[in-house]
Short mmCIF file of C-alpha atoms and ligand atoms in Angstrom, two decimals:
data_model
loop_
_atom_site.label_atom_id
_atom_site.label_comp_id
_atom_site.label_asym_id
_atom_site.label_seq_id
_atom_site.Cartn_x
_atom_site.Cartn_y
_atom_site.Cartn_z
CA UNK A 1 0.00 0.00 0.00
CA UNK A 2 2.44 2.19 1.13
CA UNK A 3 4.73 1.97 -2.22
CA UNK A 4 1.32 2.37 -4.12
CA UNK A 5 1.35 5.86 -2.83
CA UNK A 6 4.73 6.64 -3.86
CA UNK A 7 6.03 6.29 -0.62
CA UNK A 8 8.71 3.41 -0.33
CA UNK A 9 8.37 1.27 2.93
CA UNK A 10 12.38 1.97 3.47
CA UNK A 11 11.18 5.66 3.58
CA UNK A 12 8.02 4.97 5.84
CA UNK A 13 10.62 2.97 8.93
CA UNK A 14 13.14 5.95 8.13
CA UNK A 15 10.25 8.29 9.20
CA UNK A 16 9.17 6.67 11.97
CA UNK A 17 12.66 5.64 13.40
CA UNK A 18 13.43 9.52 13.31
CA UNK A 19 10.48 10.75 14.75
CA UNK A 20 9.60 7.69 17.73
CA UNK A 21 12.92 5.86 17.94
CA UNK A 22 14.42 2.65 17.10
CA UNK A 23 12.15 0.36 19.18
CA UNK A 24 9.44 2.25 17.02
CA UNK A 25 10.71 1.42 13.94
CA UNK A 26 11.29 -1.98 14.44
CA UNK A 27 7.71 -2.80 15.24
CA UNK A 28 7.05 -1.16 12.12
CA UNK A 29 9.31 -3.94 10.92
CA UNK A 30 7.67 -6.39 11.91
CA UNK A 31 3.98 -5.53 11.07
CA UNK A 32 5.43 -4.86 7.69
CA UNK A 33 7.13 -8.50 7.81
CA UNK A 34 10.95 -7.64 7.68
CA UNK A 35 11.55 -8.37 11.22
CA UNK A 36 9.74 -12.27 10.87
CA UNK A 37 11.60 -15.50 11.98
CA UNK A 38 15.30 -15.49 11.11
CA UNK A 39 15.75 -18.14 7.70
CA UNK A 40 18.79 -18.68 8.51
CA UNK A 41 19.50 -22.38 8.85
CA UNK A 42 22.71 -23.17 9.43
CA UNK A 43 26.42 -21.86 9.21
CA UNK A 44 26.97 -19.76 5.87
CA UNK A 45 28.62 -21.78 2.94
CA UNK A 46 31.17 -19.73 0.82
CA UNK A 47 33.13 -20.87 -2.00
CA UNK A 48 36.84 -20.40 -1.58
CA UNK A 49 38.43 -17.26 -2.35
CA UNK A 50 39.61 -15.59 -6.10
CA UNK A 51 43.23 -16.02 -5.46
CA UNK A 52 44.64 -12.90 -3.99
CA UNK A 53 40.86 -11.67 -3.80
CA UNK A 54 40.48 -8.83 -1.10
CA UNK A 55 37.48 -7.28 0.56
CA UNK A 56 37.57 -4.05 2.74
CA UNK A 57 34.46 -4.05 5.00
CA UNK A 58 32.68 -0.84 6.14
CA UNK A 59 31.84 -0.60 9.77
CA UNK A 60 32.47 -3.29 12.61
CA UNK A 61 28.83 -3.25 13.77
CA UNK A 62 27.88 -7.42 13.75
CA UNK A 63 27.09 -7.59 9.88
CA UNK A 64 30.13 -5.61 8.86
CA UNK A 65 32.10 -8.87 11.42
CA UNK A 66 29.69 -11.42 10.30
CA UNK A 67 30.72 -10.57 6.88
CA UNK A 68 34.64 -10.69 7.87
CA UNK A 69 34.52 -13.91 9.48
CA UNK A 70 33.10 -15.61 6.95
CA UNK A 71 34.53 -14.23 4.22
CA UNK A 72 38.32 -14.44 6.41
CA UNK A 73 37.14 -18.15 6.78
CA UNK A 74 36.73 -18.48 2.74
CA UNK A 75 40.03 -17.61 2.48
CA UNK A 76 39.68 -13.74 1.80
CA UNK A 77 41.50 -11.13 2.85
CA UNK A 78 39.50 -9.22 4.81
CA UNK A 79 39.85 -5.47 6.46
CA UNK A 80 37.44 -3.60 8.34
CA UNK A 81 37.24 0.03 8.83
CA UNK A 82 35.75 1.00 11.75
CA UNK A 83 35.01 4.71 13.26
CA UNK A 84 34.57 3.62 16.73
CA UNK A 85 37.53 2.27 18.89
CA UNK A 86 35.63 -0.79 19.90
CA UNK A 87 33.58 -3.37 17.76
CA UNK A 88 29.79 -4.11 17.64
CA UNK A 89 28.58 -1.33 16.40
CA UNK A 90 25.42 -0.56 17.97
CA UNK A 91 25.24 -3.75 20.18
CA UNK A 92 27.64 -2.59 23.26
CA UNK A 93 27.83 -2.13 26.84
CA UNK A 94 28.84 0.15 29.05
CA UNK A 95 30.56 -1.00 32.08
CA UNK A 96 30.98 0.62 35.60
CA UNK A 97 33.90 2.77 35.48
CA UNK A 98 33.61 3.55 31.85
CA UNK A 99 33.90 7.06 30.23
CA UNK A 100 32.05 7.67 27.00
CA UNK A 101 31.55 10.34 25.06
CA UNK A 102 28.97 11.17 23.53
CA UNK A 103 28.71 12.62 19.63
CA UNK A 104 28.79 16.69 20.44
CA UNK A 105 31.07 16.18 23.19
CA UNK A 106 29.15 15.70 26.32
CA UNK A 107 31.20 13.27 28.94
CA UNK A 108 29.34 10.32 30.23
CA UNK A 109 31.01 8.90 33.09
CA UNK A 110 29.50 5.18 34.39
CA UNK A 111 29.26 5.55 38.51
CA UNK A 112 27.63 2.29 38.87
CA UNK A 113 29.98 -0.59 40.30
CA UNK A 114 32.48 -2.63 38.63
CA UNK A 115 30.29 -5.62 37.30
CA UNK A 116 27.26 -3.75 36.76
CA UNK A 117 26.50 -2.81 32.83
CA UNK A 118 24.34 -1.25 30.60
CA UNK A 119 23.66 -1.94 27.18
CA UNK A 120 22.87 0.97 25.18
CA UNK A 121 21.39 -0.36 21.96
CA UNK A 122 19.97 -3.81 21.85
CA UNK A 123 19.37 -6.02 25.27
CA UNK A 124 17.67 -8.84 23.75
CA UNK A 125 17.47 -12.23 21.33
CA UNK A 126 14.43 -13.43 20.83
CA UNK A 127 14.27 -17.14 20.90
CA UNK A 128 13.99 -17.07 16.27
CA UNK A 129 17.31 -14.99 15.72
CA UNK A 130 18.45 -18.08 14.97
CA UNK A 131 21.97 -16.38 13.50
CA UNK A 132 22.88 -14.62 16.24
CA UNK A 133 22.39 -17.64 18.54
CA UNK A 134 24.37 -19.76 16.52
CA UNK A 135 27.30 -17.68 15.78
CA UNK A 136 27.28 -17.10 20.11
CA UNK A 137 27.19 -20.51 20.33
CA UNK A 138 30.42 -20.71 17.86
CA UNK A 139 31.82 -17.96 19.31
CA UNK A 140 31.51 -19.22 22.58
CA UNK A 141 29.58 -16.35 24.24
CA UNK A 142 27.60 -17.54 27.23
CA UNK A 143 23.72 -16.85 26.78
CA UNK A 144 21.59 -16.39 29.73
CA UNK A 145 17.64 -15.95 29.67
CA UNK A 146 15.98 -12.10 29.37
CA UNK A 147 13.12 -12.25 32.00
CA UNK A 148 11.19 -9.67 30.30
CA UNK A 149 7.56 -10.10 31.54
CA UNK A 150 7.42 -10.16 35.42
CA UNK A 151 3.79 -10.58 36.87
CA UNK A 152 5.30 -9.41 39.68
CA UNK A 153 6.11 -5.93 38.44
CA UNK A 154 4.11 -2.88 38.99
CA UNK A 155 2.08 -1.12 36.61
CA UNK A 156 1.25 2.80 37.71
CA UNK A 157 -0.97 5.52 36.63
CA UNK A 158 -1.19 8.97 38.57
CA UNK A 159 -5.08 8.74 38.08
CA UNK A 160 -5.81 5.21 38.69
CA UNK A 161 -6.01 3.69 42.18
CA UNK A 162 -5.17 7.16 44.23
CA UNK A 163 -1.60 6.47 42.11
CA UNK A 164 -0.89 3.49 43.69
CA UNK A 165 1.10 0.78 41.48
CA UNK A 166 -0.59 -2.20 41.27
CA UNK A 167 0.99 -5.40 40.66
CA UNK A 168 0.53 -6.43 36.52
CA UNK A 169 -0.63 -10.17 38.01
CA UNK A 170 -3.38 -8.55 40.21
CA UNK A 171 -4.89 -6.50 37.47
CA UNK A 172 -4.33 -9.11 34.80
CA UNK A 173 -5.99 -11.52 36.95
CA UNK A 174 -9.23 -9.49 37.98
CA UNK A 175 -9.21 -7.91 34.59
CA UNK A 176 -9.99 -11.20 33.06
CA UNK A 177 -12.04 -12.81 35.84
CA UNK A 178 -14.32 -9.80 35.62
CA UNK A 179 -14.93 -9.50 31.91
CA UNK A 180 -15.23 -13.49 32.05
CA UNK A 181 -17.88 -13.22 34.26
CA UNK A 182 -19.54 -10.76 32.65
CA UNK A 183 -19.63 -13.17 28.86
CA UNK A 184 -20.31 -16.02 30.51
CA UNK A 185 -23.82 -14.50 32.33
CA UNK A 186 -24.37 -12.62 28.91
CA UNK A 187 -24.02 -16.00 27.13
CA UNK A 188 -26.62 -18.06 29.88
CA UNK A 189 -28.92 -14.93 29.64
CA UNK A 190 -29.12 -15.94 25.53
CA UNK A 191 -26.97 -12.69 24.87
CA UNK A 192 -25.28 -14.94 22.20
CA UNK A 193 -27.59 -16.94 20.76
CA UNK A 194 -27.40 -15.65 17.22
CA UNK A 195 -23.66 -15.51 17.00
CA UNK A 196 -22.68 -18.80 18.98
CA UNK A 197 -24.42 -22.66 18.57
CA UNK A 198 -26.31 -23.64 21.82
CA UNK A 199 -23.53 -26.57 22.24
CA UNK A 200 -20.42 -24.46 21.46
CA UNK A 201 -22.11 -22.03 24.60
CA UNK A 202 -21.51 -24.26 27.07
CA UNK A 203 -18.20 -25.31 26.09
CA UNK A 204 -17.33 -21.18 25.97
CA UNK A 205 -18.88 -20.86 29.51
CA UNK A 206 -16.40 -24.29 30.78
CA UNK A 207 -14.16 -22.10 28.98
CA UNK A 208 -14.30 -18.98 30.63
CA UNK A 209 -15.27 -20.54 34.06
CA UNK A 210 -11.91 -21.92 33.78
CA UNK A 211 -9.55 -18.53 32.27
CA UNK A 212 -11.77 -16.40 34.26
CA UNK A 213 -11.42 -18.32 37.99
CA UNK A 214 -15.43 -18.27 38.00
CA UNK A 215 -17.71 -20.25 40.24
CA UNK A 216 -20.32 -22.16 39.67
CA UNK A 217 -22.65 -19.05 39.40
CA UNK A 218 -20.27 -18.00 37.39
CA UNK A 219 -19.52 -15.10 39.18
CA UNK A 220 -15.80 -13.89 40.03
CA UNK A 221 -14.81 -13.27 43.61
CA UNK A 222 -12.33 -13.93 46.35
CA UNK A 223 -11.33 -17.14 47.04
CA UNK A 224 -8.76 -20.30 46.38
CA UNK A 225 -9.17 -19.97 42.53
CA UNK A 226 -8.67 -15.95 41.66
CA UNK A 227 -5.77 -15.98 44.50
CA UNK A 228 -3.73 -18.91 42.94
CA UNK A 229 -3.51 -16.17 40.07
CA UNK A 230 -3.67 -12.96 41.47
CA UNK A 231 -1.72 -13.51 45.09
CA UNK A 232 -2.89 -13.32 48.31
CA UNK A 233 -3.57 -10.93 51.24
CA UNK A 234 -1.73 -13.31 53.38
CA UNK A 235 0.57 -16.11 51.62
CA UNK A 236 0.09 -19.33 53.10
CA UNK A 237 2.47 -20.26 55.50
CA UNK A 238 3.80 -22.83 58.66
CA UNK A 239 2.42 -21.90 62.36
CA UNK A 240 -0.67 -20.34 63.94
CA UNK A 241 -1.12 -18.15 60.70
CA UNK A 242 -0.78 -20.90 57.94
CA UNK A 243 -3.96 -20.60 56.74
CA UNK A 244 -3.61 -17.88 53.92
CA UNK A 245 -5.91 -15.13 53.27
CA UNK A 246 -7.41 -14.31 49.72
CA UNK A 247 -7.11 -11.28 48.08
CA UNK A 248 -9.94 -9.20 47.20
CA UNK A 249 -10.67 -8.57 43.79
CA UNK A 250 -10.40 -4.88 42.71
CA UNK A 251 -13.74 -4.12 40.97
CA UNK A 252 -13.95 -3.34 37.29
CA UNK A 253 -14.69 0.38 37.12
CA UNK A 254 -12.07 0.98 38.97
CA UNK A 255 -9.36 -1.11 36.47
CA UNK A 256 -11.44 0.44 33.41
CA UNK A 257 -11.13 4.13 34.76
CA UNK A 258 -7.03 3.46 35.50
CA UNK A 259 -6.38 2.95 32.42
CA UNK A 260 -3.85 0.15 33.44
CA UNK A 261 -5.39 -2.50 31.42
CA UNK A 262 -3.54 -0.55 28.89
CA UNK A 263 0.23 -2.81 30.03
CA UNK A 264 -1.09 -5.87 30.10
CA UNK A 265 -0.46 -6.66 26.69
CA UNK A 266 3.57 -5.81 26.76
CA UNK A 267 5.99 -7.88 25.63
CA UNK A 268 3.38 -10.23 24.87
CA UNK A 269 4.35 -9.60 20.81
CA UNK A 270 6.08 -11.75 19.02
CA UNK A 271 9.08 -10.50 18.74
CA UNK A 272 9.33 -10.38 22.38
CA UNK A 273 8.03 -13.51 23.48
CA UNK A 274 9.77 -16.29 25.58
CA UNK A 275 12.00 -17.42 25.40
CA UNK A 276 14.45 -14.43 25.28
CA UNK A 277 18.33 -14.14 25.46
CA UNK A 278 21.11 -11.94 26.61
CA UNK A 279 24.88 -12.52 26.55
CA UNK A 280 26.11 -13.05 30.00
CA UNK A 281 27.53 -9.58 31.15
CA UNK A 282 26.30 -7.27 28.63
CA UNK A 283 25.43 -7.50 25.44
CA UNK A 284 29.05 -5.74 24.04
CA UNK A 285 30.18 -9.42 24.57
CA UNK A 286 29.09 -10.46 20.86
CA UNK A 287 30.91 -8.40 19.00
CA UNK A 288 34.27 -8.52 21.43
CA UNK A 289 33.87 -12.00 20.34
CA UNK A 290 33.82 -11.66 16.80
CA UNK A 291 36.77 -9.48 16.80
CA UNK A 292 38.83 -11.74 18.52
CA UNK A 293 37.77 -14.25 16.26
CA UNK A 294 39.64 -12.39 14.00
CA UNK A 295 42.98 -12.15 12.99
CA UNK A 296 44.46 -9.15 14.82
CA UNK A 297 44.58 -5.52 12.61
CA UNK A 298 41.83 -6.25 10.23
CA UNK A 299 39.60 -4.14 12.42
CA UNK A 300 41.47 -0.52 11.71
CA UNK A 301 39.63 1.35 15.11
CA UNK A 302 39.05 5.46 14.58
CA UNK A 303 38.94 5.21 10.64
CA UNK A 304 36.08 7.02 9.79
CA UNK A 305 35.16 6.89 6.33
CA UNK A 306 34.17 9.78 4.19
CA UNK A 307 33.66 9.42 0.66
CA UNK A 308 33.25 5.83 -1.38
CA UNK A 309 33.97 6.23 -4.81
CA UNK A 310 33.82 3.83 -8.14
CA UNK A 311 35.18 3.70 -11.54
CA UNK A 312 35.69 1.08 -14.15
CA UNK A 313 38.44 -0.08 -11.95
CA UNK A 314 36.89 -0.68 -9.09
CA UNK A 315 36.00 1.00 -5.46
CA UNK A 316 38.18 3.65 -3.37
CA UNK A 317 37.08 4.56 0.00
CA UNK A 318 38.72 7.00 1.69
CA UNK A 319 38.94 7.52 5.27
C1 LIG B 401 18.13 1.33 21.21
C2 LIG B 401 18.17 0.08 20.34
C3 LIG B 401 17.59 -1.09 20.79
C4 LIG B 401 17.63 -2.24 20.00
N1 LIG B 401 17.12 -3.40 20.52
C5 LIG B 401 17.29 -4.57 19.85
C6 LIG B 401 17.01 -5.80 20.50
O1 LIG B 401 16.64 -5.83 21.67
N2 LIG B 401 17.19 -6.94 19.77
C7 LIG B 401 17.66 -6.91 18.48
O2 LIG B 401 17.81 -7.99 17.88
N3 LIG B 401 17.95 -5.75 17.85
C8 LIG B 401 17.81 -4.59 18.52
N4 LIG B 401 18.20 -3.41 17.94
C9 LIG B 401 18.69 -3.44 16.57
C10 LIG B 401 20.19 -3.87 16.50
O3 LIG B 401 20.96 -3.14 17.41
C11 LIG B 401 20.71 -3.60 15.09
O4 LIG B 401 19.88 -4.22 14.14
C12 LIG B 401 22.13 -4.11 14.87
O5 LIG B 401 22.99 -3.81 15.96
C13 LIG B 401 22.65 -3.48 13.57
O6 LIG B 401 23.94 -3.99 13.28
P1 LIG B 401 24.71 -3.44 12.00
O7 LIG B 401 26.04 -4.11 11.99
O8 LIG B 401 23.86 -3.58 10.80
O9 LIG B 401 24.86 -1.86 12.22
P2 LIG B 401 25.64 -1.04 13.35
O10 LIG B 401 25.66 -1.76 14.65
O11 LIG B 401 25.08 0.33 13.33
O12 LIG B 401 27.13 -1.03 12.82
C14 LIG B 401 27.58 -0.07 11.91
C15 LIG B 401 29.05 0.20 12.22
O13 LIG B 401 29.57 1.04 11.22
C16 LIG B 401 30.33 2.07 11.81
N5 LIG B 401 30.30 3.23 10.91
C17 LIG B 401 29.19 3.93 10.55
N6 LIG B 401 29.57 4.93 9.70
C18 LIG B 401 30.90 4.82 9.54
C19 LIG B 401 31.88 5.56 8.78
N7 LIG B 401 31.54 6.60 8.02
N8 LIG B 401 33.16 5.17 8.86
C20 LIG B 401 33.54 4.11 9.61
N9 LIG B 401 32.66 3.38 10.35
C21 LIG B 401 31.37 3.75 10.30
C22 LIG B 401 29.65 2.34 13.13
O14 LIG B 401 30.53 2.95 14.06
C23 LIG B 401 29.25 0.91 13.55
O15 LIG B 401 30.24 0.29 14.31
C24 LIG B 401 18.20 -2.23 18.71
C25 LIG B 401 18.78 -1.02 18.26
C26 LIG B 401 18.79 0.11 19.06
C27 LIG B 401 19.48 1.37 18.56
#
C-alpha cells in the first residue's frame, strides 16, 4: 500500500525511526514482515576465495564482522574500517567505570559498580534470531535468559487507584475474571444466541469458568481460585497463621477508569516472546567475540570513512 502511494516502505521505517525511535521502527518492521523468523538455517557456505581476492568491509557493527569472518574463513582477505575504537557497532555495553563520550562532546562517566552494565542499543534475542544464537554458540559467548515479563512488576498511573502501582498479576488476573464473568452471564442470559451454537455455549462458559477463575454461578470473587492467580492478602504459610488469606478482587470500574489494562499486553508480541536471550555480562560481549575471532589488525579502530567512490576499476574509500 504504502509503495502504491509513492512512498517506499524503506522511507516509511526511516520516518518513523526519526520521529519515535528505534524500538518504534522496528515494530514497524515487523507488522510490515521484515523483522519475521530469522531463515537462517545453518552456518553460511562460501566458496573459496579468487586467489589474492580482497574485501575491505565498512563498519564493525555485527554484519560488517559477520561478513569478515566468513569471508576471512573463505580464504579472503578481509579489512574492516571502523570509526569507533571498539567493535559491535550498535550492540555494546557500558561498564561501571567507563567514560564515553557522547557525539557533540558531552562526557558520560558510568558511577555504577564494577560488574554492573548497561547496554545501550539492543538487550535482547528473541528465541527465532536463529543467527545470532548460533554464531554465540560458535563464538563461545555464554547466553543467559531475558526475564522480560514479570507478573510481579508494577504497573502505575497517577489517576488510577489514588496512584498506587498495582501489581501487573493482580490486574491481569481481575481484569480477566471480571470481563469473564460478565460473557459467561451474557451468554446463559441468551446474549449470544445468534452468533454462537447452543452446544459451542456451554463449552465457551467451561471455557471462561476456567480462564476467568469463575464459580459455579459464574460469578468472580475472592477465594482459592482468583488468588492462585492474582496472590494473596496473606501467603500461606507454617504456624498459627498458615492458613492464607485471599485477596480481594479490585472491581472493574475501577481497572477500566485506570487505564492500566492498557500494560497488560507488553511484551506479549512476538518478537518479544519467551523465550528471550542476553549474553552473560552485557550485550558488548558479541561483538568482542567476533573481533577476537579475528585475525588481529583487520579491524582498523578510529577510521572514519568519508567518501566511497567507483570507476571502471573498481572501489576507493577513503577515510
Ligand atoms: C536502542 C536500540 C535497541 C535495540 N534493541 C534490539 C534488540 O533488543 N534486539 C535486536 O535484535 N535488535 C535490537 N536493535 C537493533 C540492532 O541493534 C541492530 O539491528 C544491529 O545492531 C545493527 O547492526 P549493523 O552491523 O547492521 O549496524 P551497526 O551496529 O550500526 O554497525 C555499523 C558500524 O559502522 C560504523 N560506521 C558507521 N559509519 C561509519 C563511517 N563513516 N566510517 C567508519 N565506520 C562507520 C559504526 O561505528 C558501527 O560500528 C536495537 C537497536 C537500538 C538502537
Amino acid at each position: 500500500m504504502a509503495e502504491a502511494s509513492g512512498f517506499s516502505r524503506r522511507k516509511l521505517i526511516a520516518m518513523v525511526g526519526a520521529a519515535a525511535g528505534s524500538a518504534a521502527a522496528y515494530q514497524v518492521m515487523a507488522s510490515l514482515g521484515f523483522a519475521e523468523e530469522s531463515p537462517y538455517r545453518g552456518p553460511i557456505r562460501l566458496d573459496g576465495d579468487p586467489k589474492g581476492a580482497s574485501v575491505l568491509i565498512l563498519g564493525a557493527g555485527l554484519a560488517g564482522m559477520t561478513a569478515a569472518l566468513e569471508l576471512h574463513q573463505a580464504g579472503y582477505r578481509v579489512q574492516i574500517l571502523e570509526y569507533n575504537a571498539r567493535a559491535g557497532g550498535r550492540n555494546w555495553s557500558l561498564r561501571g567505570g567507563d567514560t564515553y563520550t557522547e557525539l557533540g562532546g558531552a562526557v558520560q562517566r558510568c558511577e555504577f559498580e564494577t560488574g554492573l552494565y548497561l547496554n545501550p542499543g539492543p538487550w535482547r534475542i528473541p528465541y527465532h534470531h536463529h543467527g545470532v544464537l548460533d554464531y554465540c554458540r560458535r563464538l563461545g559467548v555464554a547466553l543467559e535468559p531475558f526475564i522480560q515479563l514479570n507478573h510481579n512488576a508494577y504497573v502505575h498511573n497517577t489517576t488510577g487507584f489514588g496512584g498506587a502501582p498495582q501489581r501487573i498479576r493482580t490486574v491481569k488476573t481481575d481484569f480477566n475474571g471480571a470481563t469473564a464473568e460478565l460473557l459467561a452471564k451474557a451468554t446463559r442470559k441468551g446474549a449470544l444466541d445468534a452468533e454462537v451454537s447452543k452446544d459451542d455455549q456451554e463449552i465457551l462458559i467451561e471455557a471462561l469458568r476456567s480462564l476467568g477463575g469463575l464459580d459455579k454461578e459464574l460469578t468472580y470473587r475472592a477465594g482459592d481460585t482468583s488468588s492462585e492467580f492474582r496472590g494473596y492478602a496473606r501467603d500461606p504459610g507454617g504456624g498459627l497463621s498458615a492458613r492464607p488469606v485471599d485477596g480481594a478482587p479490585m472491581g472493574l470500574h475501577d481497572i477500566l477508569t485506570s487505564r492500566l489494562w492498557r500494560g497488560l499486553q507488553n511484551f506479549l508480541l512476538y518478537e518479544f516472546q519467551t523465550t528471550m536471550f542476553q549474553p552473560v555480562g552485557g550485550m558488548g560481549r558479541i561483538g568482542e567475540a567476533f573481533a577476537r575471532a579475528l585475525p588481529t589488525e583487520t579491524i582498523r579502530y578510529g577510521a572514519k570513512v568519508i567518501e566511497i567512490a567507483q570507476d571502471g576499476h573498481g572501489v576507493t574509500a577513503t577515510y
